[in-house]
XYZ file of C-alpha atoms in Angstrom:
512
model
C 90.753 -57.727 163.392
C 88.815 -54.947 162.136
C 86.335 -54.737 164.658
C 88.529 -55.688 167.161
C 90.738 -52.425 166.875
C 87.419 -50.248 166.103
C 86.572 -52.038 169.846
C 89.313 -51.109 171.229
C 89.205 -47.601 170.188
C 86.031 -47.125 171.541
C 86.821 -48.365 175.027
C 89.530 -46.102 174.522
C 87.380 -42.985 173.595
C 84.542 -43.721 176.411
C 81.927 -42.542 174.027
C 78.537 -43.753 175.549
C 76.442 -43.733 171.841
C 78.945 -44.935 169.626
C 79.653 -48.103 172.346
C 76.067 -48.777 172.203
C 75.914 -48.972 168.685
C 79.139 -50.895 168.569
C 77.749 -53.429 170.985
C 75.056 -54.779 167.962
C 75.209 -58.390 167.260
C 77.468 -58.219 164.688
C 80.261 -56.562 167.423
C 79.275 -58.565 170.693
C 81.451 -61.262 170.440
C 84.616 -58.552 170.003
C 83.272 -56.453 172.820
C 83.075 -59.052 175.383
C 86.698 -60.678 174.516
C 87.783 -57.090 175.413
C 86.088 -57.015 178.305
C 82.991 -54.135 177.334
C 80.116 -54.807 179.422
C 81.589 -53.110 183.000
C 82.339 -49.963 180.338
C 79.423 -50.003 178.768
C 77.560 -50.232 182.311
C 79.490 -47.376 183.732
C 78.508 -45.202 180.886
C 74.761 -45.966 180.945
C 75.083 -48.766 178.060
C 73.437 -51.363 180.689
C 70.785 -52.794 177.940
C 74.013 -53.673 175.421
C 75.770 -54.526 177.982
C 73.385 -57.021 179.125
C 72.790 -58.521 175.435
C 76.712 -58.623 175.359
C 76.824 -60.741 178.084
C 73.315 -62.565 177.498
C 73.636 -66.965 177.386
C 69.846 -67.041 176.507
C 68.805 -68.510 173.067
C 68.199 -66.514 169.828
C 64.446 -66.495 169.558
C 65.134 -67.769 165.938
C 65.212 -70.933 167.727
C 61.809 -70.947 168.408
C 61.353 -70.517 164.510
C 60.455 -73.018 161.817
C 63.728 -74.157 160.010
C 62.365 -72.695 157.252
C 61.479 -69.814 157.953
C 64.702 -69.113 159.833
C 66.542 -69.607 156.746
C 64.566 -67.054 154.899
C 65.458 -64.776 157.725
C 68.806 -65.473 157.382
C 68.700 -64.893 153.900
C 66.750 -62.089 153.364
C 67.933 -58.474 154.212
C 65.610 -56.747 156.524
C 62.471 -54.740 154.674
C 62.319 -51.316 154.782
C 59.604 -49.928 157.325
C 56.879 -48.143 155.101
C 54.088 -48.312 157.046
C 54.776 -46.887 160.781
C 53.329 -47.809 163.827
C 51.773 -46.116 167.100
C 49.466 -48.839 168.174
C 49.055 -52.116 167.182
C 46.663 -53.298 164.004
C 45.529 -56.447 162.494
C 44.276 -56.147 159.550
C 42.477 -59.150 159.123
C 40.068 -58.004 161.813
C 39.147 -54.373 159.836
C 36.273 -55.034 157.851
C 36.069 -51.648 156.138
C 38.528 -48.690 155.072
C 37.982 -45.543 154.463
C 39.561 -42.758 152.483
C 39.139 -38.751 152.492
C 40.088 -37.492 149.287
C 42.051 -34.052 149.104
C 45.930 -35.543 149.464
C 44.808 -38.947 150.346
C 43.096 -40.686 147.398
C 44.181 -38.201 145.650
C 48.148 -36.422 146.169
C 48.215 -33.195 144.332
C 51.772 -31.635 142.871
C 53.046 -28.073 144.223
C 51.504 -26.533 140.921
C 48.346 -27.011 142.670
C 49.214 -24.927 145.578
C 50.907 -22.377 143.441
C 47.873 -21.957 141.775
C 45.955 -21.163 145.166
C 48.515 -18.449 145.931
C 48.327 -16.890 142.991
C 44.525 -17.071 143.004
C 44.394 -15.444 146.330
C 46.384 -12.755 145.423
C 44.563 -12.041 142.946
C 41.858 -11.335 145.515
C 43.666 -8.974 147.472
C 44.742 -6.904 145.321
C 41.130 -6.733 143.061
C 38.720 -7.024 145.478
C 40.346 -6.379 148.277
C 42.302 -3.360 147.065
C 45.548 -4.369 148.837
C 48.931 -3.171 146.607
C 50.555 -5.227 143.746
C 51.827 -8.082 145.833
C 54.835 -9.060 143.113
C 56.240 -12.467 145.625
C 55.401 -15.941 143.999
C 54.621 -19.256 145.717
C 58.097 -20.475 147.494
C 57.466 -23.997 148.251
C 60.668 -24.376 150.128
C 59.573 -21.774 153.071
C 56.399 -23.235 154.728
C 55.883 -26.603 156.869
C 53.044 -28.542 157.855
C 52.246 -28.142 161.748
C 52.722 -24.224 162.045
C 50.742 -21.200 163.615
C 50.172 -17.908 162.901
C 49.975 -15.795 165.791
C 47.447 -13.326 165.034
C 48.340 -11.274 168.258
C 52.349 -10.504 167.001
C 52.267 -11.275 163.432
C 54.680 -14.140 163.850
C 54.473 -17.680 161.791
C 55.949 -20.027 164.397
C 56.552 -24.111 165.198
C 55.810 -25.357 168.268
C 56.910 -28.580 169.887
C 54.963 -31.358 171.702
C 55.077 -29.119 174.810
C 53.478 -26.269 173.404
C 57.114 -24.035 173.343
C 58.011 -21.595 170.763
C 60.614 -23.356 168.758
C 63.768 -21.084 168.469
C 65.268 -20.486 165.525
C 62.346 -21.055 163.592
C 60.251 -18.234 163.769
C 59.307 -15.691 161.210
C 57.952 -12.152 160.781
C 56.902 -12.088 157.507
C 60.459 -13.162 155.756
C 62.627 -12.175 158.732
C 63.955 -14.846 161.041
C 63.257 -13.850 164.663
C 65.791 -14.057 167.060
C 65.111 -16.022 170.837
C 65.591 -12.425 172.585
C 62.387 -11.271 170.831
C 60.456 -14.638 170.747
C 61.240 -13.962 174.962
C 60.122 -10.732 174.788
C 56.315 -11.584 173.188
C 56.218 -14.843 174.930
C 58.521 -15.205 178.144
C 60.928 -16.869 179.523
C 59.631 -20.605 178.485
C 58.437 -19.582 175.294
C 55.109 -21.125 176.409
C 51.715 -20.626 174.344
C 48.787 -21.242 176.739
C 46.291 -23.657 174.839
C 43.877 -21.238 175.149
C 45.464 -18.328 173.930
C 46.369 -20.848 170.760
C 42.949 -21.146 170.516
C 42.261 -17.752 170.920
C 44.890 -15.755 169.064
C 45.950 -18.485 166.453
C 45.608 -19.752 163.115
C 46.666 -23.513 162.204
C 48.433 -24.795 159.453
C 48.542 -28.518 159.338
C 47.779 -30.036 155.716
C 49.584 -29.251 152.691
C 46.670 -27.069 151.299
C 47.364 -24.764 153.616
C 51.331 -24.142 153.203
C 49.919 -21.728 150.515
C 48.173 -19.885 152.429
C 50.757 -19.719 154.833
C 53.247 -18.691 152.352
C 51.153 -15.830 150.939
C 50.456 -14.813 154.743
C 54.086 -14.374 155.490
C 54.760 -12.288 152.296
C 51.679 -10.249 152.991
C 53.170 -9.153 156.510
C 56.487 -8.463 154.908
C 54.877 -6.219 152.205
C 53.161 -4.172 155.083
C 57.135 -4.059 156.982
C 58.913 -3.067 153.948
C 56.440 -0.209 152.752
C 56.222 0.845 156.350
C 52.709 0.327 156.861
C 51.124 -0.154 159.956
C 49.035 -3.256 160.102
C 46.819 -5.595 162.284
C 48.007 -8.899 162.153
C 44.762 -10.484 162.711
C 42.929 -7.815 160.105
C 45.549 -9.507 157.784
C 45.424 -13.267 158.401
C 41.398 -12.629 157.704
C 41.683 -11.346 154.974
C 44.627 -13.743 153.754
C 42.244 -16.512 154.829
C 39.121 -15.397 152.626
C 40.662 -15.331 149.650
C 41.998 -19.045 149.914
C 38.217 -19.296 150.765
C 37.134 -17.626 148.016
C 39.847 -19.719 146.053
C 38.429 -23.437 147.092
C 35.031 -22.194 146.396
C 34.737 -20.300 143.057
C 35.159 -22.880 141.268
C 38.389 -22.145 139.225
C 40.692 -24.632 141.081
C 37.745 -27.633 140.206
C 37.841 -26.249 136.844
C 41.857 -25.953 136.189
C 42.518 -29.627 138.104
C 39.657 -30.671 135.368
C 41.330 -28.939 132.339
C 44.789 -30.379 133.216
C 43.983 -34.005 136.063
C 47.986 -34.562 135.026
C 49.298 -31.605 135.691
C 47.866 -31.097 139.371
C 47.621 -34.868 140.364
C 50.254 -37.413 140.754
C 49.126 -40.934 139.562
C 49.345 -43.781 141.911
C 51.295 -46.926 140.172
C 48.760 -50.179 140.328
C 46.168 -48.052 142.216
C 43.001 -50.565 140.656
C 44.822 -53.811 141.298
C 45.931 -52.558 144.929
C 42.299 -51.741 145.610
C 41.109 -54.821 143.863
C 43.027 -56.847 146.112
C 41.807 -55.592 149.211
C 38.688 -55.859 148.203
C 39.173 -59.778 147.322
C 40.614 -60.023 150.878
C 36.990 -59.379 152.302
C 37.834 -55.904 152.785
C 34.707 -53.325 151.990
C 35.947 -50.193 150.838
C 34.597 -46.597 151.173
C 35.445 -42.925 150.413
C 34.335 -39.836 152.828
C 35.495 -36.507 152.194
C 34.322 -33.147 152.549
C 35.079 -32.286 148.751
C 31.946 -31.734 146.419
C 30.867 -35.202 144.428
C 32.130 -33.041 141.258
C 35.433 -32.583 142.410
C 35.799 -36.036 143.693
C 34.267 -37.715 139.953
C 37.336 -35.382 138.489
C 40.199 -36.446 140.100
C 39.057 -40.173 140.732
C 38.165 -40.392 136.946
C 41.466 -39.400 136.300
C 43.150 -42.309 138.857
C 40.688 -45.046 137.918
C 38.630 -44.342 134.849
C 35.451 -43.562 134.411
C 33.819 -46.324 136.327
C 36.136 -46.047 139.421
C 32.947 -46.126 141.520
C 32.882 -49.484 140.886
C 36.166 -49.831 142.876
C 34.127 -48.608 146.274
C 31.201 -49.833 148.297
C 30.319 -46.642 149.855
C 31.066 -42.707 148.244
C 30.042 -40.216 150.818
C 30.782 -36.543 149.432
C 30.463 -32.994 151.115
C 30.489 -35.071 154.710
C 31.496 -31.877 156.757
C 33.741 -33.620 158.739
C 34.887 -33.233 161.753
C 31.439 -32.578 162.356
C 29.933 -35.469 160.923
C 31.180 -37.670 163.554
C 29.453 -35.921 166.237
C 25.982 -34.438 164.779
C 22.721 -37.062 163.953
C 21.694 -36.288 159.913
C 20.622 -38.144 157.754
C 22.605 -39.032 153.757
C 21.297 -37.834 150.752
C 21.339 -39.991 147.610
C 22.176 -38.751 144.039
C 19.907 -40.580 141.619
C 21.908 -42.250 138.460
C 20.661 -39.481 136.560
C 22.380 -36.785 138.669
C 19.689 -35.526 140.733
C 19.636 -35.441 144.710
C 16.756 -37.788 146.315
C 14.804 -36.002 148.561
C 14.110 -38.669 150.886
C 16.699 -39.839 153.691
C 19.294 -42.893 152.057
C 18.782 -46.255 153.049
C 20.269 -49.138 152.655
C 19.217 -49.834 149.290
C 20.514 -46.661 147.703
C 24.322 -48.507 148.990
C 23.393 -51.930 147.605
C 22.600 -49.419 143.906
C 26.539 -47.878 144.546
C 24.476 -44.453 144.565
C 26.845 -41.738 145.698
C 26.383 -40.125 149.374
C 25.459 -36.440 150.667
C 26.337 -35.275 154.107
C 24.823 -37.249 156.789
C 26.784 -38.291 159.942
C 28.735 -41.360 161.566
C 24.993 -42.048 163.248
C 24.097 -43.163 160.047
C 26.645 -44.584 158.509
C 26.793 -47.128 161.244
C 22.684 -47.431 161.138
C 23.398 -48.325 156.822
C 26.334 -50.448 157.352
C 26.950 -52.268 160.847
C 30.567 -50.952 160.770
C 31.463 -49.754 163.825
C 34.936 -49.139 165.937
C 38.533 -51.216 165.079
C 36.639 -52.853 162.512
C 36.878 -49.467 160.926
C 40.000 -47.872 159.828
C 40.032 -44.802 158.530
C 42.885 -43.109 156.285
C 43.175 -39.245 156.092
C 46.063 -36.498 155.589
C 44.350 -33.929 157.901
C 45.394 -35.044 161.822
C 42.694 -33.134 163.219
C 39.700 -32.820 160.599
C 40.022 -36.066 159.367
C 41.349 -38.303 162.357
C 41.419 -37.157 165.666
C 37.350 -36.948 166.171
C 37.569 -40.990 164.104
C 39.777 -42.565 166.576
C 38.299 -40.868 169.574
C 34.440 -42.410 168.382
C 37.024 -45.762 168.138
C 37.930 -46.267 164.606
C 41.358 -46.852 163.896
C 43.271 -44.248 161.785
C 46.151 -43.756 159.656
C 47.978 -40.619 158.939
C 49.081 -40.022 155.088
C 52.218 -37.588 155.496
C 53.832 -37.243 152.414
C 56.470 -35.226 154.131
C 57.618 -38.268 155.709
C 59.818 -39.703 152.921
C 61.923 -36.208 152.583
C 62.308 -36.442 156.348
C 63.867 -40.214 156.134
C 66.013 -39.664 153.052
C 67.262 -36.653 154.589
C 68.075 -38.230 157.916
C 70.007 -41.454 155.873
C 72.145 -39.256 154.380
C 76.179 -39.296 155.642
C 75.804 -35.573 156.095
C 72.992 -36.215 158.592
C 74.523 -39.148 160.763
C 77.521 -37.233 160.852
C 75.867 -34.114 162.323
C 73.603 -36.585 163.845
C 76.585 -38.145 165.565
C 78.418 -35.010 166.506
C 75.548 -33.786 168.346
C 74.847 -37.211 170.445
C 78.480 -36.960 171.117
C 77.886 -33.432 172.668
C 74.700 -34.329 174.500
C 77.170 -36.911 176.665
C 80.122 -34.559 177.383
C 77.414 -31.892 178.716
C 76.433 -34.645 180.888
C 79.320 -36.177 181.780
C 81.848 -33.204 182.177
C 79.332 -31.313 184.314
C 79.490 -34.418 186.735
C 83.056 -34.223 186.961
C 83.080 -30.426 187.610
C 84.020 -28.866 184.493
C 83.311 -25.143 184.696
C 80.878 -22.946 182.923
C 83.184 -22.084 180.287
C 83.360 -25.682 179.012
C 79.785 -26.261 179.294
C 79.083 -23.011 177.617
C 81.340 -23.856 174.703
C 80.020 -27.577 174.217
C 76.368 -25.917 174.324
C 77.242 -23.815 171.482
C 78.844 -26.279 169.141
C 75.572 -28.382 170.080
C 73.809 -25.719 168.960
C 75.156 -25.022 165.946
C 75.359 -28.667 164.961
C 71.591 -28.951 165.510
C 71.165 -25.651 163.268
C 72.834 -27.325 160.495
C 70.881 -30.794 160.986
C 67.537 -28.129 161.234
C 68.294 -27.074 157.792
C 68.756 -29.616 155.974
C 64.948 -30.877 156.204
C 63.272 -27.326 155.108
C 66.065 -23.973 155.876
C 63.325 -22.295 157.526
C 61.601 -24.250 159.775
C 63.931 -27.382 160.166
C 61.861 -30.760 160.298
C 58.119 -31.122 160.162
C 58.420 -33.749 163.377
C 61.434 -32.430 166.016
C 63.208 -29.633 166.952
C 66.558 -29.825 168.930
C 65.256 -32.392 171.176
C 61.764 -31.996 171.167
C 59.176 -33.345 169.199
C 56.772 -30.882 167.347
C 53.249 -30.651 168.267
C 52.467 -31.619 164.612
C 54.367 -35.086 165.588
C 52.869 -35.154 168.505
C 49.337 -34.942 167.212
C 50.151 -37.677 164.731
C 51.482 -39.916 167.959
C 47.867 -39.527 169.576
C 45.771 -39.569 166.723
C 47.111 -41.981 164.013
C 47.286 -45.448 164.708
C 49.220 -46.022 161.806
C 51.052 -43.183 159.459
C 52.622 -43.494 156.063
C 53.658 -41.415 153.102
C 51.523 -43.105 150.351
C 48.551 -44.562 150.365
C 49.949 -47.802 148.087
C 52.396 -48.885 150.865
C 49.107 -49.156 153.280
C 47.316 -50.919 150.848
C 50.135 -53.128 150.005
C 49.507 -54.609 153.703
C 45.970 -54.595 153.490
C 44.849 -58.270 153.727
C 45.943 -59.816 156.613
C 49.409 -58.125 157.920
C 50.052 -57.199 161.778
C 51.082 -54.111 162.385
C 53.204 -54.014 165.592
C 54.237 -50.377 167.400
C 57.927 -49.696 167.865
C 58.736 -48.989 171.401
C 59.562 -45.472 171.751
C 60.791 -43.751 174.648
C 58.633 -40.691 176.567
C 60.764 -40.370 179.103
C 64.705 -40.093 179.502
C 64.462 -42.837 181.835
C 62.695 -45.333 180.234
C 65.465 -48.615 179.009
């Protein structure tokens, strides 16, 4: 009786989203006895209405009785390992692993540490003022640019448009009317004058640096001094440089492995078992060997070598999949061979230097879908991997703030309310309804969409849409990543033999 009245008060209200929902399987029995399917036709429900009125067989029929039961059963698993094209795993004889938030996922101390390291810089060799701001971890995002042109820290969706709303000079939120006055109209950026005029900021390293960018730009505004944005993103950007390479991040992450690096729960059995599943199992990263023997020492032990087939360090990617050089082996007793590695120098487990994918397939026989690759990096570490025809998966730790976020009741609601909106634009501008209405329903959308923007990050919403775009960061991940997860263990969970299966998303507004 229940659903029957919640039925009828749809009908009642007309909504197009919340009939569609209603019209799941456990409401289609209710919806046809009242009749649904014309309504839901009429308001562009036709795929509901069709399973509403649908005589064919439940595929579980074509099911073993036992496994149907199980199905029955057994709730429905959450999704942890997402989808853009379809996998097998039983047909990828190797994976690989880059290191830096991969292998190993580093706490915010760590990039704390590079901001405060790089201001150090600044100020003492760089003789820039006391710069008294501290690491904010809440005000950065993965997937943004600095244009070096205007100053401005910016998102961008799929389309290449300024996102609104989310733009910043230095601290200061910039309003549309100025975003139109340094960009236009559309908001465009050219993808040369990205290239040209732009700095990217697409793995967590770099929200540091992006951080201590933004305050540097607002020291120069509040003290009234004129500045070069592109004099200051150099300058920003050699002392993170100066940061990775000096040798004091190695040496804190070794004095303190617990502090900087989060453990992995079961990481040696989970790699274990993919490696009794026929799997081979390899690491290449651009990080020094002495780095890497740090922070894998502290995951595995001191033999975690053991737990790999293949260690290439200080590869050079992207670069490495397109140049023709030869590895380097280091010798048991810690020197590097001078000779080109062969073949036997893998069978000895002797670490890697350099080299190129030339090689690696001359050493091994791996080669394409028989290869996947997992990285954190979209464009160092995967896009120039899946276009030489490895598979790849994305690591995006971001991703499990972004789904608790959007299950919460606050969410759907605003969620919801702004679906709800989207339809009455639509449908009250077909039956004439003047430009005041559709002015005031565009502002209510609006600031409904503000409100679901800031509850992923209160600066620059969420790291994959904004309004109803998706970024370009979640757009690079869509053409690069095969498959993308937050941790590496829910990957490796479904290493043997699972299928991974895309979910069928729509690109256009058209598509059913």
């Amino acid at each position: 009786e229940a659903v029957a009245a919640r039925a009828a008060s749809l009908l009642r209200l007309g909504g197009a989203v919340a009939l569609r929902r209603a019209s799941s399987s456990s409401s289609a029995s209710v919806l046809r006895r009242f009749g649904a399917a014309p309504m839901l036709r009429r308001f562009g429900g036709a795929v509901a209405a069709r399973r509403a009125a649908s005589s064919a067989p439940s595929l579980t029929s074509l099911l073993p009785p036992a496994v149907a039961a199980r199905l029955r059963d057994a709730p429905p698993e959450p999704e942890m390992v997402f989808c853009n094209r379809a996998l097998r795993m039983d047909r990828v004889k190797a994976i690989g692993f880059d290191y830096d938030y991969t292998l190993a996922s580093y706490t915010s101390d760590l990039n704390e540490l590079i901001y405060d390291k790089a201001k150090e810089h600044l100020t003492e060799r760089s003789n820039y003022p006391p710069i008294e701001t501290s690491y904010d971890k809440t005000f950065a995002v993965r997937g943004l640019l600095f244009d070096r042109r205007h100053g401005f820290l910016v998102k961008l969706t799929y389309a290449r448009a300024v996102s609104g709303d989310a733009a910043f000079l230095g601290r200061r939120r910039l309003g549309e009317d100025e975003l139109r006055r340094a960009y236009g109209e559309a908001l465009h950026l050219d993808p040369d004058y990205v290239t040209a005029h732009c700095s990217r900021f697409n793995d967590i390293f770099s929200l540091s640096e992006a951080c201590l960018l933004a305050d540097v730009v607002q020291l120069a505004v509040d003290r009234g001094i004129a500045f070069d944005a592109t004099a200051l993103a150099e300058d920003v950007a050699q002392a993170v440089t100066w940061v990775h390479i000096n040798g004091e991040l190695h040496d804190a992450v070794k004095a303190a492995p617990a502090r900087f690096i989060h453990p992995i729960l079961g990481f040696a059995d989970s790699l274990a078992a993919a490696r009794r599943s026929g799997k081979k199992l390899f690491i290449l990263t651009n990080s020094p060997l002495s780095a890497l023997d740090t922070g894998m020492r502290y995951l595995l032990g001191d033999d975690w070598r053991d737990a790999f087939d293949l260690v290439v360090a200080s590869s050079r990617k992207p670069t490495f999949f397109s140049r023709d050089q030869p590895f380097r082996a280091v010798h048991a007793e810690g020197f590097t061979k001078w000779a080109r590695a062969e073949f036997r120098d893998v069978e000895k487990r002797r670490p890697l230097l350099g080299g190129s994918l030339a090689e690696l397939t001359r050493i091994t026989g791996w080669e394409g879908r028989e290869v996947l690759y997992v990285g954190d990096h979209v464009h160092a570490d995967l896009r120039e991997p899946r276009r030489r025809g490895w598979a790849t998966c994305a690591i995006v730790r971001e991703l499990e703030t972004e789904i608790a976020v959007a299950a919460t009741e606050e969410y759907e609601h605003l969620h919801e309310r702004s679906s709800e909106a989207d339809d009455l634009l639509k449908r009250c501008q077909a039956l004439g309804a003047g430009s005041e209405t559709l002015d005031a329903l565009e502002a209510e959308r609006e600031a409904l969409r503000v409100r679901q923007r800031r509850l992923f990050n209160e600066s620059f919403g969420s790291v994959f849409r904004h309004r109803a775009d998706a970024t370009a960061y979640a757009f690079a991940v869509k053409q690069h990543a095969d498959l993308y997860t937050s941790r590496l263990e829910h990957l490796l969970a479904g290493a043997d033999e699972t299928r991974f299966y895309p979910t069928r998303c729509k690109l256009l507004p058209h598509d059913p």
